[in-house]
Amino acid sequence: MDWSRLQQGLRNGERTPPAEHRLSDLTADLTRMLGDPDPHVRDGLAYPFLATWTEHGVYDDLLAGLGDGMCAGLEVGIGERDTDSVFRRSFSALVLAECIDRDTRVRRQPPSRIMQWGDRLMAWYVRERDLRGFVPGKGWAHAAANGADALGALARSPYFGSTELTVVLDVIADRVLDRDTPILVHGEPDRIAHAVMEVLRRDRVPLNIVEPWVRRLEAGARERVLTGADPYLVNGNAQAVLRALYLQLTISPRHPSIRPDLLLALVASLRRVHPVFLA
């Protein structure tokens, strides 16, 4: 396969696969390439092709199979740390997000399938042990950020109601507060906060659910540690997500209906988290 030629076509605006190649063969190659440790293969070829073709309807009749395949990719090497298997899992989540967003636009899948994809995605997100951001020589792994993008796609699905959206919030909090989650320093808190915003913009989760969720993050952000230990290893992620959420809720032009009351709750939490600066 002359991928360099196909890549040039993509850059020139071609949005469909070449007729001389079977789509099933191209998809099999691209799926394998999602896990390639070479960022030029993974980021430069596999993801752009799969995302573009999904967005432009190439897989509309095959979306169930593509999404199921990405769910299978979430399980490849699950539990491993510091190995190349993370690339397949993380980028499978990104392509799954494209599948979910495509279905939100064209409604070709039954609600049960989107729910199944959501279950598998959320189960992977809290189980993922390799949360490296940028890997020298191999580029972005970014499972925490890519997974958050996929959770945001779930939140946009019309099949996710108040119950399912509340579960998305709980899964995000579980990931942020997990002691096994390293300090996220590659933009992940902003993308996690964006996923939360996508939940809130649906206006299906009431303030009496969101406020306790904020207080749960606040408790993690204020957690004490033993003298001599680095507190940010324990509470840094929760602090960063609360700040990112406040910023997006303040500045974003797309406001959820609970924005005024939620801002008050966030300000109160941030003042308790940072009393020296904000009290």
PDB file of C-alpha atoms in Angstrom:
ATOM      1  CA  MET A   1       0.000   0.000   0.000  1.00  0.00           C
ATOM      2  CA  ASP A   2       1.428   3.372  -1.025  1.00  0.00           C
ATOM      3  CA  TRP A   3       0.320   5.204   2.095  1.00  0.00           C
ATOM      4  CA  SER A   4       2.380   8.276   1.269  1.00  0.00           C
ATOM      5  CA  ARG A   5       0.377   8.745  -1.924  1.00  0.00           C
ATOM      6  CA  LEU A   6      -2.898   8.263  -0.076  1.00  0.00           C
ATOM      7  CA  GLN A   7      -1.744  10.696   2.596  1.00  0.00           C
ATOM      8  CA  GLN A   8      -1.047  13.328  -0.027  1.00  0.00           C
ATOM      9  CA  GLY A   9      -4.531  12.780  -1.408  1.00  0.00           C
ATOM     10  CA  LEU A  10      -5.980  13.296   2.052  1.00  0.00           C
ATOM     11  CA  ARG A  11      -4.074  16.549   2.371  1.00  0.00           C
ATOM     12  CA  ASN A  12      -5.438  17.598  -1.026  1.00  0.00           C
ATOM     13  CA  GLY A  13      -9.004  17.118   0.132  1.00  0.00           C
ATOM     14  CA  GLU A  14      -9.802  13.524  -0.816  1.00  0.00           C
ATOM     15  CA  ARG A  15     -12.304  12.229   1.743  1.00  0.00           C
ATOM     16  CA  THR A  16     -13.009   8.728   0.426  1.00  0.00           C
ATOM     17  CA  PRO A  17     -10.750   5.672   0.050  1.00  0.00           C
ATOM     18  CA  PRO A  18      -9.274   4.787  -3.343  1.00  0.00           C
ATOM     19  CA  ALA A  19     -11.555   2.580  -5.417  1.00  0.00           C
ATOM     20  CA  GLU A  20      -8.719   0.253  -6.415  1.00  0.00           C
ATOM     21  CA  HIS A  21      -8.336  -1.075  -2.861  1.00  0.00           C
ATOM     22  CA  ARG A  22     -10.835  -3.017  -0.796  1.00  0.00           C
ATOM     23  CA  LEU A  23     -12.072  -1.019   2.162  1.00  0.00           C
ATOM     24  CA  SER A  24     -11.804  -4.066   4.413  1.00  0.00           C
ATOM     25  CA  ASP A  25      -8.099  -4.426   3.595  1.00  0.00           C
ATOM     26  CA  LEU A  26      -7.440  -0.738   4.148  1.00  0.00           C
ATOM     27  CA  THR A  27      -9.306  -0.805   7.458  1.00  0.00           C
ATOM     28  CA  ALA A  28      -7.422  -3.859   8.685  1.00  0.00           C
ATOM     29  CA  ASP A  29      -4.101  -2.178   7.923  1.00  0.00           C
ATOM     30  CA  LEU A  30      -5.123   1.100   9.537  1.00  0.00           C
ATOM     31  CA  THR A  31      -6.421  -0.635  12.657  1.00  0.00           C
ATOM     32  CA  ARG A  32      -3.104  -2.401  13.070  1.00  0.00           C
ATOM     33  CA  MET A  33      -1.280   0.880  12.470  1.00  0.00           C
ATOM     34  CA  LEU A  34      -3.210   2.547  15.318  1.00  0.00           C
ATOM     35  CA  GLY A  35      -0.906   0.692  17.684  1.00  0.00           C
ATOM     36  CA  ASP A  36       2.322   1.490  15.872  1.00  0.00           C
ATOM     37  CA  PRO A  37       4.947   3.112  18.130  1.00  0.00           C
ATOM     38  CA  ASP A  38       6.001   5.334  15.221  1.00  0.00           C
ATOM     39  CA  PRO A  39       3.962   8.550  15.575  1.00  0.00           C
ATOM     40  CA  HIS A  40       4.184   9.195  11.831  1.00  0.00           C
ATOM     41  CA  VAL A  41       2.341   5.929  11.224  1.00  0.00           C
ATOM     42  CA  ARG A  42      -0.105   6.208  14.133  1.00  0.00           C
ATOM     43  CA  ASP A  43      -0.820   9.962  14.222  1.00  0.00           C
ATOM     44  CA  GLY A  44       0.072  10.782  10.657  1.00  0.00           C
ATOM     45  CA  LEU A  45      -1.668   7.948   8.832  1.00  0.00           C
ATOM     46  CA  ALA A  46      -3.888   5.602  10.814  1.00  0.00           C
ATOM     47  CA  TYR A  47      -5.936   8.016  12.878  1.00  0.00           C
ATOM     48  CA  PRO A  48      -6.422  10.733  10.212  1.00  0.00           C
ATOM     49  CA  PHE A  49      -7.649   8.218   7.633  1.00  0.00           C
ATOM     50  CA  LEU A  50     -10.029   6.404   9.975  1.00  0.00           C
ATOM     51  CA  ALA A  51     -11.352   9.643  11.462  1.00  0.00           C
ATOM     52  CA  THR A  52     -11.830  11.358   8.094  1.00  0.00           C
ATOM     53  CA  TRP A  53     -13.515   8.400   6.439  1.00  0.00           C
ATOM     54  CA  THR A  54     -15.804   7.933   9.430  1.00  0.00           C
ATOM     55  CA  GLU A  55     -16.735  11.610   9.501  1.00  0.00           C
ATOM     56  CA  HIS A  56     -17.567  11.603   5.789  1.00  0.00           C
ATOM     57  CA  GLY A  57     -19.770   8.535   5.858  1.00  0.00           C
ATOM     58  CA  VAL A  58     -17.482   5.941   4.337  1.00  0.00           C
ATOM     59  CA  TYR A  59     -18.247   3.543   7.195  1.00  0.00           C
ATOM     60  CA  ASP A  60     -21.943   4.343   7.620  1.00  0.00           C
ATOM     61  CA  ASP A  61     -22.975   0.832   6.586  1.00  0.00           C
ATOM     62  CA  LEU A  62     -20.071  -0.708   8.502  1.00  0.00           C
ATOM     63  CA  LEU A  63     -20.090   1.478  11.595  1.00  0.00           C
ATOM     64  CA  ALA A  64     -21.104  -1.342  13.942  1.00  0.00           C
ATOM     65  CA  GLY A  65     -18.111  -3.431  12.920  1.00  0.00           C
ATOM     66  CA  LEU A  66     -15.692  -0.524  13.100  1.00  0.00           C
ATOM     67  CA  GLY A  67     -16.892   0.502  16.557  1.00  0.00           C
ATOM     68  CA  ASP A  68     -16.804  -3.073  17.820  1.00  0.00           C
ATOM     69  CA  GLY A  69     -13.267  -3.374  16.501  1.00  0.00           C
ATOM     70  CA  MET A  70     -12.220  -0.253  18.367  1.00  0.00           C
ATOM     71  CA  CYS A  71     -13.784  -1.638  21.552  1.00  0.00           C
ATOM     72  CA  ALA A  72     -11.665  -4.756  21.079  1.00  0.00           C
ATOM     73  CA  GLY A  73      -8.634  -2.486  20.728  1.00  0.00           C
ATOM     74  CA  LEU A  74      -9.317  -1.069  24.180  1.00  0.00           C
ATOM     75  CA  GLU A  75      -8.504  -4.480  25.642  1.00  0.00           C
ATOM     76  CA  VAL A  76      -5.177  -5.011  23.896  1.00  0.00           C
ATOM     77  CA  GLY A  77      -2.545  -5.223  26.641  1.00  0.00           C
ATOM     78  CA  ILE A  78      -4.854  -3.740  29.270  1.00  0.00           C
ATOM     79  CA  GLY A  79      -3.098  -3.572  32.633  1.00  0.00           C
ATOM     80  CA  GLU A  80       0.355  -3.116  31.123  1.00  0.00           C
ATOM     81  CA  ARG A  81       2.493  -0.118  32.003  1.00  0.00           C
ATOM     82  CA  ASP A  82       5.202   1.571  29.969  1.00  0.00           C
ATOM     83  CA  THR A  83       4.728  -0.696  26.963  1.00  0.00           C
ATOM     84  CA  ASP A  84       3.769   0.131  23.389  1.00  0.00           C
ATOM     85  CA  SER A  85       0.351  -1.501  23.765  1.00  0.00           C
ATOM     86  CA  VAL A  86      -0.999   1.775  25.172  1.00  0.00           C
ATOM     87  CA  PHE A  87      -0.997   3.317  21.704  1.00  0.00           C
ATOM     88  CA  ARG A  88      -3.530   0.807  20.380  1.00  0.00           C
ATOM     89  CA  ARG A  89      -5.816   1.324  23.371  1.00  0.00           C
ATOM     90  CA  SER A  90      -5.595   5.096  23.423  1.00  0.00           C
ATOM     91  CA  PHE A  91      -6.080   5.629  19.718  1.00  0.00           C
ATOM     92  CA  SER A  92      -8.851   3.049  19.568  1.00  0.00           C
ATOM     93  CA  ALA A  93     -10.677   5.310  22.025  1.00  0.00           C
ATOM     94  CA  LEU A  94     -10.221   8.266  19.673  1.00  0.00           C
ATOM     95  CA  VAL A  95     -11.602   6.365  16.684  1.00  0.00           C
ATOM     96  CA  LEU A  96     -14.472   5.060  18.806  1.00  0.00           C
ATOM     97  CA  ALA A  97     -15.286   8.698  19.593  1.00  0.00           C
ATOM     98  CA  GLU A  98     -15.532   9.329  15.849  1.00  0.00           C
ATOM     99  CA  CYS A  99     -17.911   6.373  15.494  1.00  0.00           C
ATOM    100  CA  ILE A 100     -20.126   7.670  18.304  1.00  0.00           C
ATOM    101  CA  ASP A 101     -20.181  11.217  16.925  1.00  0.00           C
ATOM    102  CA  ARG A 102     -21.013   9.904  13.453  1.00  0.00           C
ATOM    103  CA  ASP A 103     -23.948   7.972  14.829  1.00  0.00           C
ATOM    104  CA  THR A 104     -25.125  11.083  16.673  1.00  0.00           C
ATOM    105  CA  ARG A 105     -25.346  12.786  13.279  1.00  0.00           C
ATOM    106  CA  VAL A 106     -26.841   9.998  11.162  1.00  0.00           C
ATOM    107  CA  ARG A 107     -28.585   7.711  13.721  1.00  0.00           C
ATOM    108  CA  ARG A 108     -27.708   4.418  12.026  1.00  0.00           C
ATOM    109  CA  GLN A 109     -27.107   2.325  15.159  1.00  0.00           C
ATOM    110  CA  PRO A 110     -29.631   1.087  17.716  1.00  0.00           C
ATOM    111  CA  PRO A 111     -29.369   2.662  21.168  1.00  0.00           C
ATOM    112  CA  SER A 112     -28.213  -0.667  22.601  1.00  0.00           C
ATOM    113  CA  ARG A 113     -25.032  -0.584  20.531  1.00  0.00           C
ATOM    114  CA  ILE A 114     -24.060   2.902  21.666  1.00  0.00           C
ATOM    115  CA  MET A 115     -24.737   1.808  25.237  1.00  0.00           C
ATOM    116  CA  GLN A 116     -22.488  -1.227  24.754  1.00  0.00           C
ATOM    117  CA  TRP A 117     -19.719   0.937  23.341  1.00  0.00           C
ATOM    118  CA  GLY A 118     -20.152   3.280  26.276  1.00  0.00           C
ATOM    119  CA  ASP A 119     -19.923   0.460  28.803  1.00  0.00           C
ATOM    120  CA  ARG A 120     -16.717  -0.842  27.268  1.00  0.00           C
ATOM    121  CA  LEU A 121     -15.201   2.611  26.946  1.00  0.00           C
ATOM    122  CA  MET A 122     -15.920   3.573  30.541  1.00  0.00           C
ATOM    123  CA  ALA A 123     -14.700   0.231  31.851  1.00  0.00           C
ATOM    124  CA  TRP A 124     -11.423   0.733  29.993  1.00  0.00           C
ATOM    125  CA  TYR A 125     -11.024   4.333  31.176  1.00  0.00           C
ATOM    126  CA  VAL A 126     -10.995   3.430  34.862  1.00  0.00           C
ATOM    127  CA  ARG A 127      -8.885   0.299  34.294  1.00  0.00           C
ATOM    128  CA  GLU A 128      -6.157   1.897  32.178  1.00  0.00           C
ATOM    129  CA  ARG A 129      -2.801   1.789  34.000  1.00  0.00           C
ATOM    130  CA  ASP A 130      -0.571   3.490  31.427  1.00  0.00           C
ATOM    131  CA  LEU A 131      -1.326   7.200  31.579  1.00  0.00           C
ATOM    132  CA  ARG A 132       1.837   8.602  30.089  1.00  0.00           C
ATOM    133  CA  GLY A 133       1.294  11.758  28.074  1.00  0.00           C
ATOM    134  CA  PHE A 134       4.135  12.331  25.644  1.00  0.00           C
ATOM    135  CA  VAL A 135       6.535   9.420  25.182  1.00  0.00           C
ATOM    136  CA  PRO A 136       9.982  10.524  23.965  1.00  0.00           C
ATOM    137  CA  GLY A 137      10.702   9.111  20.525  1.00  0.00           C
ATOM    138  CA  LYS A 138       7.197   7.681  20.171  1.00  0.00           C
ATOM    139  CA  GLY A 139       4.909  10.672  20.515  1.00  0.00           C
ATOM    140  CA  TRP A 140       1.567  10.926  22.231  1.00  0.00           C
ATOM    141  CA  ALA A 141       0.120   8.076  24.250  1.00  0.00           C
ATOM    142  CA  HIS A 142      -2.363  10.363  26.056  1.00  0.00           C
ATOM    143  CA  ALA A 143      -4.851   7.738  27.227  1.00  0.00           C
ATOM    144  CA  ALA A 144      -6.350  10.037  29.876  1.00  0.00           C
ATOM    145  CA  ALA A 145      -6.926  12.813  27.331  1.00  0.00           C
ATOM    146  CA  ASN A 146      -8.046  10.641  24.422  1.00  0.00           C
ATOM    147  CA  GLY A 147     -10.356   8.725  26.717  1.00  0.00           C
ATOM    148  CA  ALA A 148     -11.858  11.990  27.941  1.00  0.00           C
ATOM    149  CA  ASP A 149     -12.528  12.994  24.329  1.00  0.00           C
ATOM    150  CA  ALA A 150     -14.375   9.725  23.821  1.00  0.00           C
ATOM    151  CA  LEU A 151     -16.406  10.283  26.998  1.00  0.00           C
ATOM    152  CA  GLY A 152     -17.331  13.681  25.591  1.00  0.00           C
ATOM    153  CA  ALA A 153     -18.604  11.971  22.443  1.00  0.00           C
ATOM    154  CA  LEU A 154     -20.722   9.670  24.598  1.00  0.00           C
ATOM    155  CA  ALA A 155     -22.143  12.701  26.388  1.00  0.00           C
ATOM    156  CA  ARG A 156     -23.235  14.154  23.043  1.00  0.00           C
ATOM    157  CA  SER A 157     -25.152  11.013  22.079  1.00  0.00           C
ATOM    158  CA  PRO A 158     -28.924  11.480  22.238  1.00  0.00           C
ATOM    159  CA  TYR A 159     -29.183   7.982  23.696  1.00  0.00           C
ATOM    160  CA  PHE A 160     -27.449   9.081  26.884  1.00  0.00           C
ATOM    161  CA  GLY A 161     -29.985  10.398  29.367  1.00  0.00           C
ATOM    162  CA  SER A 162     -29.598  11.724  32.880  1.00  0.00           C
ATOM    163  CA  THR A 163     -28.674   8.344  34.379  1.00  0.00           C
ATOM    164  CA  GLU A 164     -26.005   7.545  31.800  1.00  0.00           C
ATOM    165  CA  LEU A 165     -24.591  11.074  31.907  1.00  0.00           C
ATOM    166  CA  THR A 166     -24.300  10.848  35.683  1.00  0.00           C
ATOM    167  CA  VAL A 167     -22.324   7.631  35.238  1.00  0.00           C
ATOM    168  CA  VAL A 168     -19.972   9.481  32.855  1.00  0.00           C
ATOM    169  CA  LEU A 169     -19.350  12.089  35.561  1.00  0.00           C
ATOM    170  CA  ASP A 170     -18.674   9.359  38.122  1.00  0.00           C
ATOM    171  CA  VAL A 171     -16.222   7.616  35.812  1.00  0.00           C
ATOM    172  CA  ILE A 172     -14.355  10.890  35.269  1.00  0.00           C
ATOM    173  CA  ALA A 173     -14.138  11.455  39.017  1.00  0.00           C
ATOM    174  CA  ASP A 174     -12.958   7.873  39.555  1.00  0.00           C
ATOM    175  CA  ARG A 175     -10.129   8.414  37.062  1.00  0.00           C
ATOM    176  CA  VAL A 176      -9.096  11.803  38.425  1.00  0.00           C
ATOM    177  CA  LEU A 177      -9.133  10.685  42.059  1.00  0.00           C
ATOM    178  CA  ASP A 178      -7.538   7.283  41.553  1.00  0.00           C
ATOM    179  CA  ARG A 179      -4.288   7.145  43.554  1.00  0.00           C
ATOM    180  CA  ASP A 180      -2.805   5.234  40.642  1.00  0.00           C
ATOM    181  CA  THR A 181      -3.341   8.173  38.268  1.00  0.00           C
ATOM    182  CA  PRO A 182      -0.046  10.052  37.891  1.00  0.00           C
ATOM    183  CA  ILE A 183       0.105  13.823  37.849  1.00  0.00           C
ATOM    184  CA  LEU A 184      -1.384  14.820  34.504  1.00  0.00           C
ATOM    185  CA  VAL A 185       0.841  17.482  32.976  1.00  0.00           C
ATOM    186  CA  HIS A 186       0.178  17.236  29.245  1.00  0.00           C
ATOM    187  CA  GLY A 187      -3.094  19.132  28.965  1.00  0.00           C
ATOM    188  CA  GLU A 188      -5.245  16.275  30.208  1.00  0.00           C
ATOM    189  CA  PRO A 189      -7.136  18.329  32.851  1.00  0.00           C
ATOM    190  CA  ASP A 190      -8.413  20.679  30.138  1.00  0.00           C
ATOM    191  CA  ARG A 191      -9.692  17.819  28.008  1.00  0.00           C
ATOM    192  CA  ILE A 192     -11.219  16.105  31.042  1.00  0.00           C
ATOM    193  CA  ALA A 193     -12.976  19.359  31.945  1.00  0.00           C
ATOM    194  CA  HIS A 194     -14.210  19.615  28.364  1.00  0.00           C
ATOM    195  CA  ALA A 195     -15.790  16.173  28.670  1.00  0.00           C
ATOM    196  CA  VAL A 196     -17.532  17.370  31.831  1.00  0.00           C
ATOM    197  CA  MET A 197     -18.769  20.419  29.926  1.00  0.00           C
ATOM    198  CA  GLU A 198     -20.236  18.176  27.246  1.00  0.00           C
ATOM    199  CA  VAL A 199     -22.207  16.387  29.960  1.00  0.00           C
ATOM    200  CA  LEU A 200     -23.403  19.665  31.448  1.00  0.00           C
ATOM    201  CA  ARG A 201     -24.433  21.122  28.084  1.00  0.00           C
ATOM    202  CA  ARG A 202     -26.992  18.363  27.652  1.00  0.00           C
ATOM    203  CA  ASP A 203     -28.971  19.959  30.515  1.00  0.00           C
ATOM    204  CA  ARG A 204     -30.029  16.538  31.698  1.00  0.00           C
ATOM    205  CA  VAL A 205     -28.054  16.316  34.956  1.00  0.00           C
ATOM    206  CA  PRO A 206     -29.529  18.578  37.654  1.00  0.00           C
ATOM    207  CA  LEU A 207     -27.573  20.769  40.015  1.00  0.00           C
ATOM    208  CA  ASN A 208     -28.382  18.516  42.979  1.00  0.00           C
ATOM    209  CA  ILE A 209     -26.318  15.808  41.245  1.00  0.00           C
ATOM    210  CA  VAL A 210     -23.517  18.030  39.946  1.00  0.00           C
ATOM    211  CA  GLU A 211     -22.862  19.887  43.197  1.00  0.00           C
ATOM    212  CA  PRO A 212     -22.037  16.723  45.183  1.00  0.00           C
ATOM    213  CA  TRP A 213     -19.834  15.658  42.282  1.00  0.00           C
ATOM    214  CA  VAL A 214     -17.921  18.944  42.567  1.00  0.00           C
ATOM    215  CA  ARG A 215     -17.595  18.448  46.322  1.00  0.00           C
ATOM    216  CA  ARG A 216     -16.210  14.972  45.699  1.00  0.00           C
ATOM    217  CA  LEU A 217     -13.461  16.476  43.557  1.00  0.00           C
ATOM    218  CA  GLU A 218     -12.952  19.167  46.181  1.00  0.00           C
ATOM    219  CA  ALA A 219     -12.413  16.505  48.840  1.00  0.00           C
ATOM    220  CA  GLY A 220      -9.738  14.938  46.657  1.00  0.00           C
ATOM    221  CA  ALA A 221      -8.193  18.349  46.003  1.00  0.00           C
ATOM    222  CA  ARG A 222      -7.948  19.010  49.755  1.00  0.00           C
ATOM    223  CA  GLU A 223      -6.725  15.569  50.785  1.00  0.00           C
ATOM    224  CA  ARG A 224      -3.910  15.673  53.303  1.00  0.00           C
ATOM    225  CA  VAL A 225      -0.714  13.655  53.028  1.00  0.00           C
ATOM    226  CA  LEU A 226       1.959  12.595  55.463  1.00  0.00           C
ATOM    227  CA  THR A 227       4.585  15.170  56.350  1.00  0.00           C
ATOM    228  CA  GLY A 228       7.450  14.983  53.916  1.00  0.00           C
ATOM    229  CA  ALA A 229       5.333  13.557  51.061  1.00  0.00           C
ATOM    230  CA  ASP A 230       4.536  15.478  47.887  1.00  0.00           C
ATOM    231  CA  PRO A 231       0.872  16.537  48.243  1.00  0.00           C
ATOM    232  CA  TYR A 232       0.433  17.210  44.538  1.00  0.00           C
ATOM    233  CA  LEU A 233       0.900  13.523  43.785  1.00  0.00           C
ATOM    234  CA  VAL A 234      -2.339  12.996  45.714  1.00  0.00           C
ATOM    235  CA  ASN A 235      -4.432  16.099  45.154  1.00  0.00           C
ATOM    236  CA  GLY A 236      -2.896  17.807  42.125  1.00  0.00           C
ATOM    237  CA  ASN A 237      -5.140  16.256  39.475  1.00  0.00           C
ATOM    238  CA  ALA A 238      -8.370  17.136  41.265  1.00  0.00           C
ATOM    239  CA  GLN A 239      -7.168  20.709  41.761  1.00  0.00           C
ATOM    240  CA  ALA A 240      -6.248  21.030  38.085  1.00  0.00           C
ATOM    241  CA  VAL A 241      -9.582  19.669  36.869  1.00  0.00           C
ATOM    242  CA  LEU A 242     -11.566  21.967  39.157  1.00  0.00           C
ATOM    243  CA  ARG A 243      -9.633  24.992  37.884  1.00  0.00           C
ATOM    244  CA  ALA A 244     -10.010  23.902  34.247  1.00  0.00           C
ATOM    245  CA  LEU A 245     -13.736  23.355  34.694  1.00  0.00           C
ATOM    246  CA  TYR A 246     -14.168  26.783  36.286  1.00  0.00           C
ATOM    247  CA  LEU A 247     -12.285  28.413  33.411  1.00  0.00           C
ATOM    248  CA  GLN A 248     -14.309  26.654  30.712  1.00  0.00           C
ATOM    249  CA  LEU A 249     -17.604  27.279  32.468  1.00  0.00           C
ATOM    250  CA  THR A 250     -16.704  30.969  32.750  1.00  0.00           C
ATOM    251  CA  ILE A 251     -15.415  31.599  29.241  1.00  0.00           C
ATOM    252  CA  SER A 252     -17.115  29.060  26.974  1.00  0.00           C
ATOM    253  CA  PRO A 253     -19.860  30.595  24.802  1.00  0.00           C
ATOM    254  CA  ARG A 254     -22.002  27.454  25.125  1.00  0.00           C
ATOM    255  CA  HIS A 255     -23.489  27.576  28.606  1.00  0.00           C
ATOM    256  CA  PRO A 256     -25.371  24.825  30.424  1.00  0.00           C
ATOM    257  CA  SER A 257     -28.549  25.997  32.120  1.00  0.00           C
ATOM    258  CA  ILE A 258     -27.083  25.420  35.612  1.00  0.00           C
ATOM    259  CA  ARG A 259     -24.078  27.629  34.905  1.00  0.00           C
ATOM    260  CA  PRO A 260     -24.841  30.476  37.391  1.00  0.00           C
ATOM    261  CA  ASP A 261     -25.386  28.197  40.377  1.00  0.00           C
ATOM    262  CA  LEU A 262     -22.589  25.851  39.397  1.00  0.00           C
ATOM    263  CA  LEU A 263     -20.127  28.733  39.149  1.00  0.00           C
ATOM    264  CA  LEU A 264     -20.981  29.703  42.709  1.00  0.00           C
ATOM    265  CA  ALA A 265     -20.369  26.133  43.845  1.00  0.00           C
ATOM    266  CA  LEU A 266     -17.046  25.969  42.000  1.00  0.00           C
ATOM    267  CA  VAL A 267     -15.898  29.292  43.438  1.00  0.00           C
ATOM    268  CA  ALA A 268     -16.730  28.114  46.952  1.00  0.00           C
ATOM    269  CA  SER A 269     -14.828  24.859  46.394  1.00  0.00           C
ATOM    270  CA  LEU A 270     -11.795  26.595  44.914  1.00  0.00           C
ATOM    271  CA  ARG A 271     -11.682  29.023  47.832  1.00  0.00           C
ATOM    272  CA  ARG A 272     -11.603  26.117  50.254  1.00  0.00           C
ATOM    273  CA  VAL A 273      -8.945  24.353  48.181  1.00  0.00           C
ATOM    274  CA  HIS A 274      -6.764  27.476  47.910  1.00  0.00           C
ATOM    275  CA  PRO A 275      -7.560  29.521  51.036  1.00  0.00           C
ATOM    276  CA  VAL A 276      -4.214  31.364  50.966  1.00  0.00           C
ATOM    277  CA  PHE A 277      -4.938  32.803  47.529  1.00  0.00           C
ATOM    278  CA  LEU A 278      -8.715  32.999  47.334  1.00  0.00           C
ATOM    279  CA  ALA A 279     -10.267  33.156  50.799  1.00  0.00           C
TER     280      ALA A 279
END
